[in-house]
Amino acid sequence: MAKAHSYKFCFGPWNISEGQDPYGPPVRQPQTFDWKLAQLKKHGFDAMMFHDDDAVPNLDGKSAKQIAKEARELKKRLDGLGIAAEMVAPRLWFHPNTIDGAYTSNDPKCRAYAIERSKVCIDIAHELDTDLIVLWLAREGSYIRESKNARRCVDYLVEAFDKMLGYDKSIRLSIEPKPNEPMDHAYIPTIGHALAIAQLTRDPKRVGCLIESAHAILAGLDPADEIDFACAFGKLWSLHLNDQNGLKYDQDRPFGCTNLRSAFDQIRALERNGYGKRGEYVCFDVHPFRTTKEEHWLDHLTNSRRTFLRLLEKVRSFDEKSAQALVADRNYQALDQMVIEHLMGK
Ligand code: GLO
Ligand code: MG
């Protein structure tokens, strides 16, 4: 199998999930954070992604000093294990103040909470030595259109991003678009929206994006084209590879599980743009199937990594010269079959 080459891999503690869904409770006993860290290392991953409260649990009740202390302690443990923190993301969808949205809540007190919480997230990122703040804008959208003023919400979002950019001049914001779930419609559903709103902020250079394969598919878009688009702007700063079977709930399936060819195309796009060469990570935002037994609890992550590396070999051994000859001859039927044969192997 190809060596990891320039690719570095990561996942988040939430990717070792316990199996709860809207229709049933957890089916696996929660594991400790230390166990998750140890598994990450053991299975060839290099970094962990963090929500602010993955790094410092129950942070809403804690003082700034206490938060900094706990974050520093975590950093020491990560250093001891040789694990980097890829990013920190403010969890802006759990707290009662985020019921009607965070930055775009109709209530000014709730909007202020969201901004304060984001500053705490930035402080934690600082302690963990990462400059990347990921913004999955879970509840920035509406259930019914008339409940919010979408025009004003764009201003609220820009105002929040500006406050973060002004609070710490060294951080970068990486917006993770998703078109729906939990909302009916989100205000930043695609990479185009993320990169457009970046232009309205006080420092567009520090506002980029994160592509999640499933989110692109839910928006009816092709994840590989989204990758090329973001890279054309130099703005793809993180990546959540996974898979999604059609337009339904967000599935976070293992990478390549549903559409191997699309996974191949996503890696081709990463390769041609040199993704990873500037230190970016390949993260797998995947979840185990609910039926998974505890002894197989890491398999969705190790399988995603394995599929990535096997497909990377397929990308690197693809006969580009013959492919280009077929493109020149506009023989897309033969090109199509060539890709299929290559993926099927001997
Ligand atoms: C959910 C998102 C979520 C984010 C994570 C990091 O659909 O993909 O898992 O990636 O909270 O911000
Ligand atoms: Mg994600």
Tab-separated table of C-alpha atoms and ligand atoms in Angstrom:
chain	number	residue	atom	x	y	z
A	1	MET	CA	0.000	0.000	0.000
A	2	ALA	CA	1.203	3.567	-0.691
A	3	LYS	CA	2.830	5.278	2.262
A	4	ALA	CA	0.924	8.202	3.745
A	5	HIS	CA	3.182	10.412	1.593
A	6	SER	CA	2.364	14.047	2.241
A	7	TYR	CA	-1.037	13.231	3.739
A	8	LYS	CA	-1.644	13.490	7.446
A	9	PHE	CA	-4.822	12.090	8.954
A	10	CYS	CA	-7.104	13.029	11.779
A	11	PHE	CA	-10.517	12.573	13.343
A	12	GLY	CA	-12.483	13.998	16.253
A	13	PRO	CA	-13.549	12.378	19.528
A	14	TRP	CA	-17.177	12.549	18.330
A	15	ASN	CA	-16.285	10.135	15.517
A	16	ILE	CA	-16.057	7.343	18.096
A	17	SER	CA	-19.753	7.711	18.796
A	18	GLU	CA	-22.073	5.546	20.857
A	19	GLY	CA	-24.811	4.925	18.309
A	20	GLN	CA	-27.680	7.111	19.483
A	21	ASP	CA	-30.043	8.431	16.820
A	22	PRO	CA	-33.385	10.291	17.015
A	23	TYR	CA	-35.109	6.919	17.451
A	24	GLY	CA	-32.956	5.171	20.009
A	25	PRO	CA	-30.420	5.525	22.792
A	26	PRO	CA	-26.678	4.776	22.752
A	27	VAL	CA	-25.779	1.159	22.078
A	28	ARG	CA	-22.118	1.309	23.149
A	29	GLN	CA	-20.740	2.422	26.522
A	30	PRO	CA	-18.938	5.770	26.120
A	31	GLN	CA	-15.158	5.471	26.083
A	32	THR	CA	-12.831	7.839	27.909
A	33	PHE	CA	-11.109	10.657	26.090
A	34	ASP	CA	-7.710	9.108	26.932
A	35	TRP	CA	-8.749	5.866	25.281
A	36	LYS	CA	-9.767	7.775	22.157
A	37	LEU	CA	-6.418	9.559	22.043
A	38	ALA	CA	-4.543	6.286	22.434
A	39	GLN	CA	-6.591	4.690	19.602
A	40	LEU	CA	-5.892	7.630	17.328
A	41	LYS	CA	-2.159	7.184	17.751
A	42	LYS	CA	-2.254	3.398	17.498
A	43	HIS	CA	-4.121	3.465	14.180
A	44	GLY	CA	-1.785	5.781	12.297
A	45	PHE	CA	-3.553	9.101	12.724
A	46	ASP	CA	-1.568	12.269	13.358
A	47	ALA	CA	-3.944	14.812	14.831
A	48	MET	CA	-7.237	15.253	16.608
A	49	MET	CA	-9.985	17.757	15.815
A	50	PHE	CA	-11.625	19.387	18.803
A	51	HIS	CA	-14.827	21.123	19.670
A	52	ASP	CA	-14.024	23.732	22.309
A	53	ASP	CA	-15.740	21.589	24.954
A	54	ASP	CA	-14.048	18.383	23.796
A	55	ALA	CA	-10.846	20.144	24.840
A	56	VAL	CA	-12.264	21.721	28.023
A	57	PRO	CA	-15.463	19.948	29.126
A	58	ASN	CA	-18.323	22.029	30.589
A	59	LEU	CA	-16.527	25.250	29.753
A	60	ASP	CA	-19.580	27.515	30.133
A	61	GLY	CA	-19.307	27.320	33.923
A	62	LYS	CA	-15.533	27.900	34.082
A	63	SER	CA	-13.354	31.002	34.462
A	64	ALA	CA	-10.975	32.093	31.714
A	65	LYS	CA	-8.066	31.132	33.969
A	66	GLN	CA	-9.427	27.651	34.593
A	67	ILE	CA	-10.107	27.139	30.879
A	68	ALA	CA	-6.555	28.176	29.978
A	69	LYS	CA	-5.156	25.852	32.645
A	70	GLU	CA	-7.129	22.845	31.398
A	71	ALA	CA	-6.263	23.591	27.782
A	72	ARG	CA	-2.560	23.783	28.691
A	73	GLU	CA	-2.795	20.447	30.502
A	74	LEU	CA	-4.382	18.903	27.419
A	75	LYS	CA	-1.621	20.329	25.232
A	76	LYS	CA	0.970	18.632	27.429
A	77	ARG	CA	-0.807	15.291	27.064
A	78	LEU	CA	-1.019	15.744	23.299
A	79	ASP	CA	2.678	16.623	23.129
A	80	GLY	CA	3.540	13.579	25.204
A	81	LEU	CA	1.740	11.365	22.686
A	82	GLY	CA	2.997	13.220	19.610
A	83	ILE	CA	-0.534	14.220	18.570
A	84	ALA	CA	-1.327	17.647	17.091
A	85	ALA	CA	-4.572	19.578	17.488
A	86	GLU	CA	-5.793	20.168	13.941
A	87	MET	CA	-8.449	22.742	14.782
A	88	VAL	CA	-10.894	23.897	17.442
A	89	ALA	CA	-14.578	24.522	16.660
A	90	PRO	CA	-17.013	26.394	18.908
A	91	ARG	CA	-19.946	24.112	19.690
A	92	LEU	CA	-22.714	26.605	19.022
A	93	TRP	CA	-25.684	24.278	18.903
A	94	PHE	CA	-26.112	22.664	22.349
A	95	HIS	CA	-26.564	25.501	24.814
A	96	PRO	CA	-30.058	26.956	25.505
A	97	ASN	CA	-28.757	30.281	24.150
A	98	THR	CA	-28.369	28.681	20.716
A	99	ILE	CA	-31.889	27.281	20.333
A	100	ASP	CA	-32.843	29.919	17.754
A	101	GLY	CA	-29.396	30.071	16.161
A	102	ALA	CA	-26.102	31.421	17.507
A	103	TYR	CA	-24.638	34.355	15.552
A	104	THR	CA	-27.999	34.806	13.795
A	105	SER	CA	-30.317	34.370	16.770
A	106	ASN	CA	-33.140	36.910	16.896
A	107	ASP	CA	-32.185	37.604	20.523
A	108	PRO	CA	-29.225	40.007	20.963
A	109	LYS	CA	-28.239	38.357	24.276
A	110	CYS	CA	-27.946	35.015	22.524
A	111	ARG	CA	-25.879	36.523	19.715
A	112	ALA	CA	-23.574	38.034	22.328
A	113	TYR	CA	-23.241	34.607	24.002
A	114	ALA	CA	-22.234	33.064	20.659
A	115	ILE	CA	-19.506	35.641	20.109
A	116	GLU	CA	-18.161	35.314	23.653
A	117	ARG	CA	-18.125	31.545	23.324
A	118	SER	CA	-16.227	31.866	20.033
A	119	LYS	CA	-13.594	33.989	21.762
A	120	VAL	CA	-13.178	31.278	24.395
A	121	CYS	CA	-12.757	28.800	21.547
A	122	ILE	CA	-10.011	31.003	20.098
A	123	ASP	CA	-8.247	31.121	23.491
A	124	ILE	CA	-8.323	27.324	23.620
A	125	ALA	CA	-6.977	27.049	20.065
A	126	HIS	CA	-4.154	29.348	21.080
A	127	GLU	CA	-3.232	27.062	23.992
A	128	LEU	CA	-3.415	24.013	21.726
A	129	ASP	CA	-1.163	25.714	19.193
A	130	THR	CA	-3.480	25.706	16.219
A	131	ASP	CA	-4.537	28.793	14.283
A	132	LEU	CA	-7.513	27.050	12.660
A	133	ILE	CA	-11.035	27.754	13.924
A	134	VAL	CA	-13.661	25.634	12.187
A	135	LEU	CA	-17.160	27.068	11.971
A	136	TRP	CA	-19.853	24.511	11.350
A	137	LEU	CA	-22.786	26.928	11.459
A	138	ALA	CA	-25.251	24.316	12.621
A	139	ARG	CA	-28.214	26.512	13.559
A	140	GLU	CA	-27.539	29.552	11.382
A	141	GLY	CA	-30.555	29.175	9.165
A	142	SER	CA	-34.288	28.899	9.530
A	143	TYR	CA	-37.032	26.350	10.070
A	144	ILE	CA	-39.539	28.681	8.475
A	145	ARG	CA	-38.515	31.528	6.217
A	146	GLU	CA	-40.596	34.227	7.891
A	147	SER	CA	-38.962	33.686	11.300
A	148	LYS	CA	-35.763	35.519	10.379
A	149	ASN	CA	-34.545	38.282	8.158
A	150	ALA	CA	-31.997	36.498	5.961
A	151	ARG	CA	-30.523	39.784	4.747
A	152	ARG	CA	-29.871	40.897	8.319
A	153	CYS	CA	-28.455	37.468	9.147
A	154	VAL	CA	-25.687	37.992	6.592
A	155	ASP	CA	-24.732	41.159	8.507
A	156	TYR	CA	-24.833	39.251	11.807
A	157	LEU	CA	-22.549	36.564	10.420
A	158	VAL	CA	-20.067	39.114	9.102
A	159	GLU	CA	-20.175	40.956	12.413
A	160	ALA	CA	-19.404	37.746	14.310
A	161	PHE	CA	-16.558	36.774	11.953
A	162	ASP	CA	-15.113	40.293	12.236
A	163	LYS	CA	-15.188	40.120	16.031
A	164	MET	CA	-13.254	36.841	15.935
A	165	LEU	CA	-10.745	38.101	13.372
A	166	GLY	CA	-10.211	41.245	15.433
A	167	TYR	CA	-9.916	39.347	18.712
A	168	ASP	CA	-6.883	37.385	17.542
A	169	LYS	CA	-4.930	38.508	14.496
A	170	SER	CA	-3.278	35.124	14.033
A	171	ILE	CA	-6.316	32.885	13.629
A	172	ARG	CA	-7.938	31.664	10.418
A	173	LEU	CA	-11.637	30.859	10.126
A	174	SER	CA	-12.557	27.798	8.140
A	175	ILE	CA	-16.267	27.709	7.354
A	176	GLU	CA	-17.799	24.232	7.007
A	177	PRO	CA	-20.929	24.647	4.871
A	178	LYS	CA	-23.878	22.297	5.089
A	179	PRO	CA	-27.179	22.980	3.319
A	180	ASN	CA	-29.590	21.520	5.894
A	181	GLU	CA	-29.875	19.495	9.104
A	182	PRO	CA	-30.527	20.526	11.768
A	183	MET	CA	-32.060	23.495	9.918
A	184	ASP	CA	-34.465	23.328	6.997
A	185	HIS	CA	-32.178	25.728	5.138
A	186	ALA	CA	-28.771	27.019	6.239
A	187	TYR	CA	-27.478	30.493	5.399
A	188	ILE	CA	-24.091	29.191	4.219
A	189	PRO	CA	-25.008	26.038	2.319
A	190	THR	CA	-22.072	25.747	-0.103
A	191	ILE	CA	-18.415	26.602	-0.608
A	192	GLY	CA	-19.466	29.402	-2.955
A	193	HIS	CA	-21.430	31.011	-0.129
A	194	ALA	CA	-18.524	30.559	2.318
A	195	LEU	CA	-16.006	32.179	-0.012
A	196	ALA	CA	-18.400	34.963	-0.928
A	197	ILE	CA	-19.095	35.918	2.687
A	198	ALA	CA	-15.338	35.848	3.358
A	199	GLN	CA	-15.089	38.855	1.024
A	200	LEU	CA	-17.363	40.915	3.280
A	201	THR	CA	-15.175	40.474	6.353
A	202	ARG	CA	-12.439	42.762	7.619
A	203	ASP	CA	-9.728	40.287	6.550
A	204	PRO	CA	-10.861	38.027	3.694
A	205	LYS	CA	-7.426	36.371	3.529
A	206	ARG	CA	-8.089	34.748	6.901
A	207	VAL	CA	-11.494	33.335	6.031
A	208	GLY	CA	-11.486	30.062	4.118
A	209	CYS	CA	-13.394	26.824	4.139
A	210	LEU	CA	-13.646	23.166	5.015
A	211	ILE	CA	-15.322	20.767	2.608
A	212	GLU	CA	-17.252	17.774	3.881
A	213	SER	CA	-18.061	15.266	1.131
A	214	ALA	CA	-21.521	14.449	2.556
A	215	HIS	CA	-22.464	18.110	2.885
A	216	ALA	CA	-21.600	18.779	-0.763
A	217	ILE	CA	-23.672	15.776	-1.818
A	218	LEU	CA	-26.601	16.982	0.320
A	219	ALA	CA	-26.391	20.290	-1.556
A	220	GLY	CA	-26.625	18.371	-4.854
A	221	LEU	CA	-22.999	19.208	-5.657
A	222	ASP	CA	-19.987	17.127	-6.584
A	223	PRO	CA	-17.429	17.065	-3.739
A	224	ALA	CA	-14.490	16.824	-6.182
A	225	ASP	CA	-15.615	19.972	-8.011
A	226	GLU	CA	-16.075	21.729	-4.674
A	227	ILE	CA	-12.472	20.808	-3.810
A	228	ASP	CA	-11.176	22.212	-7.097
A	229	PHE	CA	-13.243	25.376	-6.653
A	230	ALA	CA	-12.004	26.054	-3.092
A	231	CYS	CA	-8.414	25.283	-4.084
A	232	ALA	CA	-8.616	27.740	-6.991
A	233	PHE	CA	-8.968	30.414	-4.286
A	234	GLY	CA	-6.268	28.879	-2.046
A	235	LYS	CA	-8.980	28.491	0.569
A	236	LEU	CA	-9.264	24.771	1.287
A	237	TRP	CA	-7.803	24.612	4.761
A	238	SER	CA	-9.438	21.445	6.033
A	239	LEU	CA	-11.423	18.517	4.786
A	240	HIS	CA	-14.010	16.083	6.164
A	241	LEU	CA	-14.017	13.079	3.902
A	242	ASN	CA	-16.928	10.678	4.249
A	243	ASP	CA	-19.813	9.434	2.111
A	244	GLN	CA	-23.544	9.877	1.748
A	245	ASN	CA	-26.160	7.722	0.026
A	246	GLY	CA	-28.460	10.204	-1.661
A	247	LEU	CA	-30.533	13.078	-0.334
A	248	LYS	CA	-31.511	11.980	3.134
A	249	TYR	CA	-30.297	12.578	6.710
A	250	ASP	CA	-26.582	13.322	7.112
A	251	GLN	CA	-25.067	9.841	7.148
A	252	ASP	CA	-21.328	10.328	7.719
A	253	ARG	CA	-20.637	6.967	6.089
A	254	PRO	CA	-17.072	5.654	5.716
A	255	PHE	CA	-15.127	7.325	2.907
A	256	GLY	CA	-15.838	5.577	-0.415
A	257	CYS	CA	-18.612	3.433	1.110
A	258	THR	CA	-21.302	4.499	-1.345
A	259	ASN	CA	-19.493	5.911	-4.342
A	260	LEU	CA	-15.974	4.654	-4.868
A	261	ARG	CA	-15.594	6.577	-8.098
A	262	SER	CA	-16.501	9.858	-6.446
A	263	ALA	CA	-13.956	9.084	-3.701
A	264	PHE	CA	-11.350	8.479	-6.431
A	265	ASP	CA	-12.284	11.802	-8.049
A	266	GLN	CA	-12.005	13.635	-4.720
A	267	ILE	CA	-8.474	12.316	-4.226
A	268	ARG	CA	-7.571	13.238	-7.826
A	269	ALA	CA	-8.695	16.777	-7.053
A	270	LEU	CA	-6.630	16.833	-3.846
A	271	GLU	CA	-3.570	15.552	-5.698
A	272	ARG	CA	-3.729	18.048	-8.538
A	273	ASN	CA	-4.068	20.918	-6.060
A	274	GLY	CA	-1.263	19.742	-3.774
A	275	TYR	CA	-3.624	19.517	-0.804
A	276	GLY	CA	-1.640	18.644	2.313
A	277	LYS	CA	1.595	20.240	1.182
A	278	ARG	CA	0.971	23.299	3.316
A	279	GLY	CA	0.255	21.226	6.389
A	280	GLU	CA	-3.473	20.612	5.810
A	281	TYR	CA	-4.910	17.396	7.217
A	282	VAL	CA	-7.247	14.803	5.765
A	283	CYS	CA	-9.938	14.322	8.415
A	284	PHE	CA	-12.590	11.653	8.371
A	285	ASP	CA	-15.898	12.893	9.778
A	286	VAL	CA	-17.409	9.420	9.834
A	287	HIS	CA	-19.541	7.487	12.310
A	288	PRO	CA	-19.833	3.758	13.025
A	289	PHE	CA	-23.034	2.078	11.915
A	290	ARG	CA	-25.376	1.760	14.897
A	291	THR	CA	-25.012	-2.032	14.755
A	292	THR	CA	-21.240	-1.866	15.371
A	293	LYS	CA	-19.884	-3.978	18.256
A	294	GLU	CA	-17.376	-2.381	20.609
A	295	GLU	CA	-14.515	-4.568	19.370
A	296	HIS	CA	-14.987	-3.053	15.891
A	297	TRP	CA	-15.402	0.488	17.124
A	298	LEU	CA	-12.532	2.023	15.163
A	299	ASP	CA	-13.136	0.187	11.901
A	300	HIS	CA	-15.053	2.983	10.138
A	301	LEU	CA	-12.002	5.226	10.711
A	302	THR	CA	-9.279	2.744	9.859
A	303	ASN	CA	-11.272	1.586	6.826
A	304	SER	CA	-11.701	5.175	5.605
A	305	ARG	CA	-7.954	5.728	5.915
A	306	ARG	CA	-7.216	2.419	4.174
A	307	THR	CA	-9.656	3.216	1.351
A	308	PHE	CA	-8.065	6.642	0.973
A	309	LEU	CA	-4.571	5.150	0.672
A	310	ARG	CA	-5.674	2.407	-1.730
A	311	LEU	CA	-7.464	4.936	-3.915
A	312	LEU	CA	-4.427	7.206	-3.738
A	313	GLU	CA	-2.488	4.372	-5.383
A	314	LYS	CA	-5.230	4.166	-8.026
A	315	VAL	CA	-4.991	7.900	-8.630
A	316	ARG	CA	-1.216	7.775	-8.928
A	317	SER	CA	-1.237	4.765	-11.247
A	318	PHE	CA	-4.009	6.114	-13.503
A	319	ASP	CA	-2.749	6.290	-17.089
A	320	GLU	CA	-3.079	10.056	-17.541
A	321	LYS	CA	-1.487	10.000	-20.994
A	322	SER	CA	-4.062	7.608	-22.417
A	323	ALA	CA	-6.821	9.482	-20.588
A	324	GLN	CA	-5.711	12.767	-22.148
A	325	ALA	CA	-5.603	11.155	-25.602
A	326	LEU	CA	-9.244	10.100	-25.126
A	327	VAL	CA	-10.130	13.618	-23.954
A	328	ALA	CA	-8.448	15.073	-27.060
A	329	ASP	CA	-10.454	12.684	-29.213
A	330	ARG	CA	-13.625	13.563	-27.231
A	331	ASN	CA	-14.102	9.858	-26.675
A	332	TYR	CA	-15.686	10.195	-23.263
A	333	GLN	CA	-17.373	6.810	-23.544
A	334	ALA	CA	-13.969	5.117	-23.666
A	335	LEU	CA	-12.681	7.394	-20.909
A	336	ASP	CA	-15.616	6.411	-18.730
A	337	GLN	CA	-14.895	2.717	-19.210
A	338	MET	CA	-11.185	3.285	-18.668
A	339	VAL	CA	-11.904	4.755	-15.228
A	340	ILE	CA	-14.243	1.878	-14.379
A	341	GLU	CA	-11.731	-0.777	-15.508
A	342	HIS	CA	-8.962	0.953	-13.565
A	343	LEU	CA	-11.047	0.995	-10.395
A	344	MET	CA	-12.074	-2.655	-10.819
A	345	GLY	CA	-8.463	-3.753	-11.336
A	346	LYS	CA	-7.428	-7.024	-12.885
B	1	GLO	C1	-22.081	17.887	11.132
B	1	GLO	C2	-20.708	18.355	10.988
B	1	GLO	C3	-19.932	18.275	12.290
B	1	GLO	C4	-18.738	19.185	12.247
B	1	GLO	C5	-18.053	19.262	13.566
B	1	GLO	C6	-16.863	20.194	13.535
B	1	GLO	O1	-22.797	17.691	10.196
B	1	GLO	O2	-20.067	17.665	9.976
B	1	GLO	O3	-19.524	16.955	12.555
B	1	GLO	O4	-17.834	18.776	11.287
B	1	GLO	O5	-18.957	19.705	14.533
B	1	GLO	O6	-17.244	21.485	13.561
B	2	MG	MG	-17.989	17.744	9.393
